[in-house]
Amino acid sequence: MKAKRKDMCTQLLERYNTQGKACLQRILTGDKSWVHLYDPECKAQAMEYRHKTSISLRKFKVVASARKVLFPLFWDMDGVVHMEFLEQGQTLNSERYISTLRALKPRLRRVRRDKDSILQHDNARRHTSRQTQNAIKQLELTTLPHLAHSPDLAPSYYYLFPQLKKYLKGHHYDNDEEVVADVRRWCRRQSSELFADGVRRLVKRLRLCVDRNGDYVEN
């Protein structure tokens, strides 16, 4: 597995070394995540609101709400290109993912216009199934190689989702619509530089992975 990761990273770095910034501008990265209607603050966040000399009160353990919303999100160096929020009970299987890709295609034409896009998603079953691969060919989408168990090389997981979830921690939402609206607002408020920085960091992570002979890259 490590050898395969190193080979993949080497191939991507060779492409970057040849194409430079243009290579990064082509990347359209996509992943799915969950957002809870309530996700408690971590200990470090809670400490930010208390002076170091103030009395520490004992707190009961609080867990995230059972109710949560699943959403796939696609973004590039300029910002969010497309996102969807699934109905409660829906799963992101091959059929549902193909529906998402079909909705993504016209968004690419409107948002990215003449930019040539390369889709980066992992090799989950819904992405690699024959049904999905046929749809990708029909939609004329180009994909980047990405190995299993490599969230450390996926910009959404090592960069965007952690920032979004840090913002959401401690917020209470009464229903799905409220958390969906806040996720959309957060995405709209972010500058293009934030998204560009997330993609640029991929190059550093690819190099670290190669230097470590394919080992996992810690945050």
PDB file of C-alpha atoms in Angstrom:
ATOM      1  CA  MET A   1       0.000   0.000   0.000  1.00  0.00           C
ATOM      2  CA  LYS A   2       2.780   2.466   0.906  1.00  0.00           C
ATOM      3  CA  ALA A   3       4.565   1.729  -2.364  1.00  0.00           C
ATOM      4  CA  LYS A   4       1.375   2.441  -4.316  1.00  0.00           C
ATOM      5  CA  ARG A   5       0.843   5.705  -2.428  1.00  0.00           C
ATOM      6  CA  LYS A   6       4.406   6.771  -3.154  1.00  0.00           C
ATOM      7  CA  ASP A   7       4.011   5.925  -6.859  1.00  0.00           C
ATOM      8  CA  MET A   8       0.740   7.845  -7.079  1.00  0.00           C
ATOM      9  CA  CYS A   9       2.215  10.905  -5.373  1.00  0.00           C
ATOM     10  CA  THR A  10       5.275  10.766  -7.625  1.00  0.00           C
ATOM     11  CA  GLN A  11       3.053  10.715 -10.729  1.00  0.00           C
ATOM     12  CA  LEU A  12       1.012  13.683  -9.490  1.00  0.00           C
ATOM     13  CA  LEU A  13       4.140  15.647  -8.618  1.00  0.00           C
ATOM     14  CA  GLU A  14       5.581  15.007 -12.080  1.00  0.00           C
ATOM     15  CA  ARG A  15       2.384  16.413 -13.544  1.00  0.00           C
ATOM     16  CA  TYR A  16       2.633  19.444 -11.255  1.00  0.00           C
ATOM     17  CA  ASN A  17       6.308  19.992 -12.097  1.00  0.00           C
ATOM     18  CA  THR A  18       5.409  19.980 -15.793  1.00  0.00           C
ATOM     19  CA  GLN A  19       2.235  22.082 -15.680  1.00  0.00           C
ATOM     20  CA  GLY A  20       2.837  24.232 -12.587  1.00  0.00           C
ATOM     21  CA  LYS A  21      -0.045  26.319 -11.248  1.00  0.00           C
ATOM     22  CA  ALA A  22      -2.207  25.378 -14.217  1.00  0.00           C
ATOM     23  CA  CYS A  23      -2.289  21.827 -12.875  1.00  0.00           C
ATOM     24  CA  LEU A  24      -3.736  22.999  -9.548  1.00  0.00           C
ATOM     25  CA  GLN A  25      -6.257  25.263 -11.256  1.00  0.00           C
ATOM     26  CA  ARG A  26      -7.696  22.271 -13.064  1.00  0.00           C
ATOM     27  CA  ILE A  27      -8.353  20.279  -9.893  1.00  0.00           C
ATOM     28  CA  LEU A  28     -11.964  19.918  -8.829  1.00  0.00           C
ATOM     29  CA  THR A  29     -11.924  18.062  -5.535  1.00  0.00           C
ATOM     30  CA  GLY A  30     -15.023  16.371  -4.177  1.00  0.00           C
ATOM     31  CA  ASP A  31     -15.935  14.442  -1.044  1.00  0.00           C
ATOM     32  CA  LYS A  32     -18.875  13.834   1.250  1.00  0.00           C
ATOM     33  CA  SER A  33     -19.271  14.558   4.931  1.00  0.00           C
ATOM     34  CA  TRP A  34     -21.791  14.630   7.770  1.00  0.00           C
ATOM     35  CA  VAL A  35     -22.876  17.664   9.783  1.00  0.00           C
ATOM     36  CA  HIS A  36     -24.687  17.239  13.099  1.00  0.00           C
ATOM     37  CA  LEU A  37     -27.540  19.435  14.281  1.00  0.00           C
ATOM     38  CA  TYR A  38     -25.416  19.812  17.391  1.00  0.00           C
ATOM     39  CA  ASP A  39     -21.710  19.077  17.764  1.00  0.00           C
ATOM     40  CA  PRO A  40     -20.243  20.046  21.173  1.00  0.00           C
ATOM     41  CA  GLU A  41     -17.187  22.228  21.448  1.00  0.00           C
ATOM     42  CA  CYS A  42     -13.877  20.507  21.949  1.00  0.00           C
ATOM     43  CA  LYS A  43     -11.997  21.138  25.205  1.00  0.00           C
ATOM     44  CA  ALA A  44      -9.631  23.636  23.572  1.00  0.00           C
ATOM     45  CA  GLN A  45     -12.516  25.707  22.220  1.00  0.00           C
ATOM     46  CA  ALA A  46     -14.268  25.763  25.585  1.00  0.00           C
ATOM     47  CA  MET A  47     -11.066  27.039  27.224  1.00  0.00           C
ATOM     48  CA  GLU A  48     -11.001  30.040  24.877  1.00  0.00           C
ATOM     49  CA  TYR A  49     -13.988  31.539  26.679  1.00  0.00           C
ATOM     50  CA  ARG A  50     -12.583  31.126  30.223  1.00  0.00           C
ATOM     51  CA  HIS A  51      -9.800  33.130  31.836  1.00  0.00           C
ATOM     52  CA  LYS A  52      -6.957  30.972  33.083  1.00  0.00           C
ATOM     53  CA  THR A  53      -7.505  32.207  36.662  1.00  0.00           C
ATOM     54  CA  SER A  54     -11.261  31.613  36.705  1.00  0.00           C
ATOM     55  CA  ILE A  55     -12.805  28.684  38.542  1.00  0.00           C
ATOM     56  CA  SER A  56     -13.101  25.536  36.464  1.00  0.00           C
ATOM     57  CA  LEU A  57     -16.588  24.083  36.724  1.00  0.00           C
ATOM     58  CA  ARG A  58     -17.165  20.396  36.316  1.00  0.00           C
ATOM     59  CA  LYS A  59     -18.892  19.617  33.032  1.00  0.00           C
ATOM     60  CA  PHE A  60     -20.941  16.628  32.088  1.00  0.00           C
ATOM     61  CA  LYS A  61     -19.885  14.837  28.952  1.00  0.00           C
ATOM     62  CA  VAL A  62     -21.847  16.048  25.929  1.00  0.00           C
ATOM     63  CA  VAL A  63     -22.044  14.094  22.701  1.00  0.00           C
ATOM     64  CA  ALA A  64     -22.995  15.091  19.168  1.00  0.00           C
ATOM     65  CA  SER A  65     -26.642  14.840  18.198  1.00  0.00           C
ATOM     66  CA  ALA A  66     -27.803  11.605  16.616  1.00  0.00           C
ATOM     67  CA  ARG A  67     -29.511  13.535  13.832  1.00  0.00           C
ATOM     68  CA  LYS A  68     -27.132  14.621  11.103  1.00  0.00           C
ATOM     69  CA  VAL A  69     -27.142  15.596   7.440  1.00  0.00           C
ATOM     70  CA  LEU A  70     -25.045  14.001   4.706  1.00  0.00           C
ATOM     71  CA  PHE A  71     -23.745  16.195   1.912  1.00  0.00           C
ATOM     72  CA  PRO A  72     -21.367  15.856  -1.047  1.00  0.00           C
ATOM     73  CA  LEU A  73     -19.368  18.999  -1.870  1.00  0.00           C
ATOM     74  CA  PHE A  74     -17.158  19.869  -4.845  1.00  0.00           C
ATOM     75  CA  TRP A  75     -14.765  22.816  -4.852  1.00  0.00           C
ATOM     76  CA  ASP A  76     -11.709  24.251  -6.557  1.00  0.00           C
ATOM     77  CA  MET A  77      -9.201  27.054  -5.998  1.00  0.00           C
ATOM     78  CA  ASP A  78     -11.898  29.697  -6.466  1.00  0.00           C
ATOM     79  CA  GLY A  79     -14.537  28.289  -4.130  1.00  0.00           C
ATOM     80  CA  VAL A  80     -17.470  25.896  -3.947  1.00  0.00           C
ATOM     81  CA  VAL A  81     -18.683  24.678  -7.332  1.00  0.00           C
ATOM     82  CA  HIS A  82     -21.516  22.401  -6.245  1.00  0.00           C
ATOM     83  CA  MET A  83     -23.036  20.948  -3.079  1.00  0.00           C
ATOM     84  CA  GLU A  84     -26.086  18.878  -2.284  1.00  0.00           C
ATOM     85  CA  PHE A  85     -27.774  17.795   0.929  1.00  0.00           C
ATOM     86  CA  LEU A  86     -29.347  14.354   1.039  1.00  0.00           C
ATOM     87  CA  GLU A  87     -32.749  13.629   2.496  1.00  0.00           C
ATOM     88  CA  GLN A  88     -32.811  11.768   5.810  1.00  0.00           C
ATOM     89  CA  GLY A  89     -32.450   8.055   5.145  1.00  0.00           C
ATOM     90  CA  GLN A  90     -30.757   8.471   1.772  1.00  0.00           C
ATOM     91  CA  THR A  91     -27.341   6.933   1.202  1.00  0.00           C
ATOM     92  CA  LEU A  92     -24.685   8.041  -1.252  1.00  0.00           C
ATOM     93  CA  ASN A  93     -24.564   4.850  -3.315  1.00  0.00           C
ATOM     94  CA  SER A  94     -23.538   4.611  -6.971  1.00  0.00           C
ATOM     95  CA  GLU A  95     -26.965   5.553  -8.284  1.00  0.00           C
ATOM     96  CA  ARG A  96     -27.230   8.601  -6.028  1.00  0.00           C
ATOM     97  CA  TYR A  97     -23.643   9.648  -6.772  1.00  0.00           C
ATOM     98  CA  ILE A  98     -24.301   9.501 -10.508  1.00  0.00           C
ATOM     99  CA  SER A  99     -27.256  11.826  -9.974  1.00  0.00           C
ATOM    100  CA  THR A 100     -24.903  14.213  -8.191  1.00  0.00           C
ATOM    101  CA  LEU A 101     -22.379  14.063 -11.052  1.00  0.00           C
ATOM    102  CA  ARG A 102     -25.137  14.801 -13.572  1.00  0.00           C
ATOM    103  CA  ALA A 103     -26.056  17.896 -11.557  1.00  0.00           C
ATOM    104  CA  LEU A 104     -22.385  18.847 -11.285  1.00  0.00           C
ATOM    105  CA  LYS A 105     -21.747  18.848 -15.033  1.00  0.00           C
ATOM    106  CA  PRO A 106     -23.858  21.934 -15.908  1.00  0.00           C
ATOM    107  CA  ARG A 107     -22.478  23.704 -12.841  1.00  0.00           C
ATOM    108  CA  LEU A 108     -18.986  23.211 -14.240  1.00  0.00           C
ATOM    109  CA  ARG A 109     -20.030  24.869 -17.487  1.00  0.00           C
ATOM    110  CA  ARG A 110     -21.493  27.843 -15.628  1.00  0.00           C
ATOM    111  CA  VAL A 111     -18.965  28.289 -12.832  1.00  0.00           C
ATOM    112  CA  ARG A 112     -15.704  27.159 -14.412  1.00  0.00           C
ATOM    113  CA  ARG A 113     -16.685  28.106 -17.967  1.00  0.00           C
ATOM    114  CA  ASP A 114     -13.757  27.314 -20.255  1.00  0.00           C
ATOM    115  CA  LYS A 115     -11.562  25.780 -17.549  1.00  0.00           C
ATOM    116  CA  ASP A 116     -10.565  22.183 -18.077  1.00  0.00           C
ATOM    117  CA  SER A 117     -11.491  20.226 -14.941  1.00  0.00           C
ATOM    118  CA  ILE A 118      -9.928  17.126 -13.409  1.00  0.00           C
ATOM    119  CA  LEU A 119     -12.106  15.521 -10.747  1.00  0.00           C
ATOM    120  CA  GLN A 120     -10.322  14.282  -7.636  1.00  0.00           C
ATOM    121  CA  HIS A 121     -12.387  11.848  -5.573  1.00  0.00           C
ATOM    122  CA  ASP A 122     -11.395   8.746  -3.637  1.00  0.00           C
ATOM    123  CA  ASN A 123     -11.887   5.152  -4.760  1.00  0.00           C
ATOM    124  CA  ALA A 124     -14.949   4.394  -2.636  1.00  0.00           C
ATOM    125  CA  ARG A 125     -17.195   1.772  -4.177  1.00  0.00           C
ATOM    126  CA  ARG A 126     -19.724   4.359  -5.332  1.00  0.00           C
ATOM    127  CA  HIS A 127     -16.938   6.038  -7.336  1.00  0.00           C
ATOM    128  CA  THR A 128     -15.334   2.937  -8.833  1.00  0.00           C
ATOM    129  CA  SER A 129     -18.401   0.850  -9.691  1.00  0.00           C
ATOM    130  CA  ARG A 130     -18.908   0.023 -13.352  1.00  0.00           C
ATOM    131  CA  GLN A 131     -22.130   2.012 -13.305  1.00  0.00           C
ATOM    132  CA  THR A 132     -20.359   5.130 -12.052  1.00  0.00           C
ATOM    133  CA  GLN A 133     -17.374   4.719 -14.381  1.00  0.00           C
ATOM    134  CA  ASN A 134     -19.727   4.485 -17.367  1.00  0.00           C
ATOM    135  CA  ALA A 135     -21.475   7.670 -16.240  1.00  0.00           C
ATOM    136  CA  ILE A 136     -18.131   9.458 -15.856  1.00  0.00           C
ATOM    137  CA  LYS A 137     -17.265   8.545 -19.455  1.00  0.00           C
ATOM    138  CA  GLN A 138     -20.672   9.688 -20.716  1.00  0.00           C
ATOM    139  CA  LEU A 139     -20.274  12.999 -18.874  1.00  0.00           C
ATOM    140  CA  GLU A 140     -16.736  13.323 -20.295  1.00  0.00           C
ATOM    141  CA  LEU A 141     -15.204  13.878 -16.864  1.00  0.00           C
ATOM    142  CA  THR A 142     -11.493  13.306 -16.270  1.00  0.00           C
ATOM    143  CA  THR A 143     -10.371  11.975 -12.890  1.00  0.00           C
ATOM    144  CA  LEU A 144      -7.148  12.017 -10.902  1.00  0.00           C
ATOM    145  CA  PRO A 145      -5.875   8.774  -9.334  1.00  0.00           C
ATOM    146  CA  HIS A 146      -6.595   8.466  -5.634  1.00  0.00           C
ATOM    147  CA  LEU A 147      -5.954   5.430  -3.439  1.00  0.00           C
ATOM    148  CA  ALA A 148      -8.066   3.989  -0.640  1.00  0.00           C
ATOM    149  CA  HIS A 149      -7.417   5.050   2.937  1.00  0.00           C
ATOM    150  CA  SER A 150      -5.752   8.303   1.863  1.00  0.00           C
ATOM    151  CA  PRO A 151      -7.787  11.153   3.412  1.00  0.00           C
ATOM    152  CA  ASP A 152      -4.446  12.829   4.159  1.00  0.00           C
ATOM    153  CA  LEU A 153      -4.180  13.524   0.408  1.00  0.00           C
ATOM    154  CA  ALA A 154      -7.775  14.722  -0.056  1.00  0.00           C
ATOM    155  CA  PRO A 155      -8.110  18.527   0.358  1.00  0.00           C
ATOM    156  CA  SER A 156     -11.642  18.280   1.751  1.00  0.00           C
ATOM    157  CA  TYR A 157     -10.553  16.009   4.591  1.00  0.00           C
ATOM    158  CA  TYR A 158      -7.225  17.563   5.535  1.00  0.00           C
ATOM    159  CA  TYR A 159      -8.365  21.170   5.042  1.00  0.00           C
ATOM    160  CA  LEU A 160     -11.916  22.284   4.226  1.00  0.00           C
ATOM    161  CA  PHE A 161     -14.122  19.975   6.306  1.00  0.00           C
ATOM    162  CA  PRO A 162     -12.077  20.466   9.512  1.00  0.00           C
ATOM    163  CA  GLN A 163     -12.447  24.250   9.190  1.00  0.00           C
ATOM    164  CA  LEU A 164     -16.184  24.001   8.538  1.00  0.00           C
ATOM    165  CA  LYS A 165     -16.732  21.637  11.462  1.00  0.00           C
ATOM    166  CA  LYS A 166     -14.688  23.819  13.802  1.00  0.00           C
ATOM    167  CA  TYR A 167     -17.099  26.644  13.000  1.00  0.00           C
ATOM    168  CA  LEU A 168     -20.169  24.442  13.531  1.00  0.00           C
ATOM    169  CA  LYS A 169     -19.053  23.134  16.937  1.00  0.00           C
ATOM    170  CA  GLY A 170     -21.213  24.463  19.751  1.00  0.00           C
ATOM    171  CA  HIS A 171     -24.005  25.592  17.419  1.00  0.00           C
ATOM    172  CA  HIS A 172     -27.496  24.258  18.044  1.00  0.00           C
ATOM    173  CA  TYR A 173     -29.887  23.791  15.118  1.00  0.00           C
ATOM    174  CA  ASP A 174     -33.561  22.888  15.477  1.00  0.00           C
ATOM    175  CA  ASN A 175     -33.889  21.153  12.119  1.00  0.00           C
ATOM    176  CA  ASP A 176     -32.051  20.098   8.957  1.00  0.00           C
ATOM    177  CA  GLU A 177     -32.919  23.300   7.138  1.00  0.00           C
ATOM    178  CA  GLU A 178     -31.135  25.450   9.718  1.00  0.00           C
ATOM    179  CA  VAL A 179     -27.855  23.561   9.607  1.00  0.00           C
ATOM    180  CA  VAL A 180     -27.984  23.381   5.801  1.00  0.00           C
ATOM    181  CA  ALA A 181     -28.490  27.148   5.583  1.00  0.00           C
ATOM    182  CA  ASP A 182     -25.569  27.791   7.942  1.00  0.00           C
ATOM    183  CA  VAL A 183     -23.243  25.495   5.984  1.00  0.00           C
ATOM    184  CA  ARG A 184     -24.150  27.380   2.799  1.00  0.00           C
ATOM    185  CA  ARG A 185     -23.584  30.732   4.521  1.00  0.00           C
ATOM    186  CA  TRP A 186     -20.179  29.646   5.826  1.00  0.00           C
ATOM    187  CA  CYS A 187     -19.094  28.540   2.347  1.00  0.00           C
ATOM    188  CA  ARG A 188     -20.236  31.821   0.773  1.00  0.00           C
ATOM    189  CA  ARG A 189     -18.349  33.882   3.354  1.00  0.00           C
ATOM    190  CA  GLN A 190     -14.982  32.254   2.703  1.00  0.00           C
ATOM    191  CA  SER A 191     -12.510  34.036   0.451  1.00  0.00           C
ATOM    192  CA  SER A 192     -11.142  32.470  -2.709  1.00  0.00           C
ATOM    193  CA  GLU A 193      -7.702  32.571  -1.066  1.00  0.00           C
ATOM    194  CA  LEU A 194      -8.876  30.110   1.591  1.00  0.00           C
ATOM    195  CA  PHE A 195      -9.868  27.593  -1.080  1.00  0.00           C
ATOM    196  CA  ALA A 196      -6.716  28.232  -3.120  1.00  0.00           C
ATOM    197  CA  ASP A 197      -4.565  27.612  -0.057  1.00  0.00           C
ATOM    198  CA  GLY A 198      -6.274  24.262   0.510  1.00  0.00           C
ATOM    199  CA  VAL A 199      -5.399  23.057  -2.981  1.00  0.00           C
ATOM    200  CA  ARG A 200      -1.847  24.433  -2.855  1.00  0.00           C
ATOM    201  CA  ARG A 201      -1.190  22.458   0.336  1.00  0.00           C
ATOM    202  CA  LEU A 202      -1.733  19.278  -1.638  1.00  0.00           C
ATOM    203  CA  VAL A 203       1.677  19.735  -3.299  1.00  0.00           C
ATOM    204  CA  LYS A 204       3.454  19.837   0.074  1.00  0.00           C
ATOM    205  CA  ARG A 205       1.583  16.726   1.208  1.00  0.00           C
ATOM    206  CA  LEU A 206       2.458  14.840  -1.955  1.00  0.00           C
ATOM    207  CA  ARG A 207       6.135  15.644  -1.404  1.00  0.00           C
ATOM    208  CA  LEU A 208       5.974  14.582   2.240  1.00  0.00           C
ATOM    209  CA  CYS A 209       4.331  11.314   1.246  1.00  0.00           C
ATOM    210  CA  VAL A 210       7.116  10.609  -1.254  1.00  0.00           C
ATOM    211  CA  ASP A 211       9.828  11.566   1.268  1.00  0.00           C
ATOM    212  CA  ARG A 212       8.243   9.196   3.806  1.00  0.00           C
ATOM    213  CA  ASN A 213       8.062   6.365   1.282  1.00  0.00           C
ATOM    214  CA  GLY A 214       4.279   6.452   1.114  1.00  0.00           C
ATOM    215  CA  ASP A 215       3.622   6.750   4.846  1.00  0.00           C
ATOM    216  CA  TYR A 216       0.607   8.690   6.133  1.00  0.00           C
ATOM    217  CA  VAL A 217       0.986  12.489   6.293  1.00  0.00           C
ATOM    218  CA  GLU A 218      -0.122  13.851   9.656  1.00  0.00           C
ATOM    219  CA  ASN A 219      -1.814  17.248   9.954  1.00  0.00           C
TER     220      ASN A 219
END
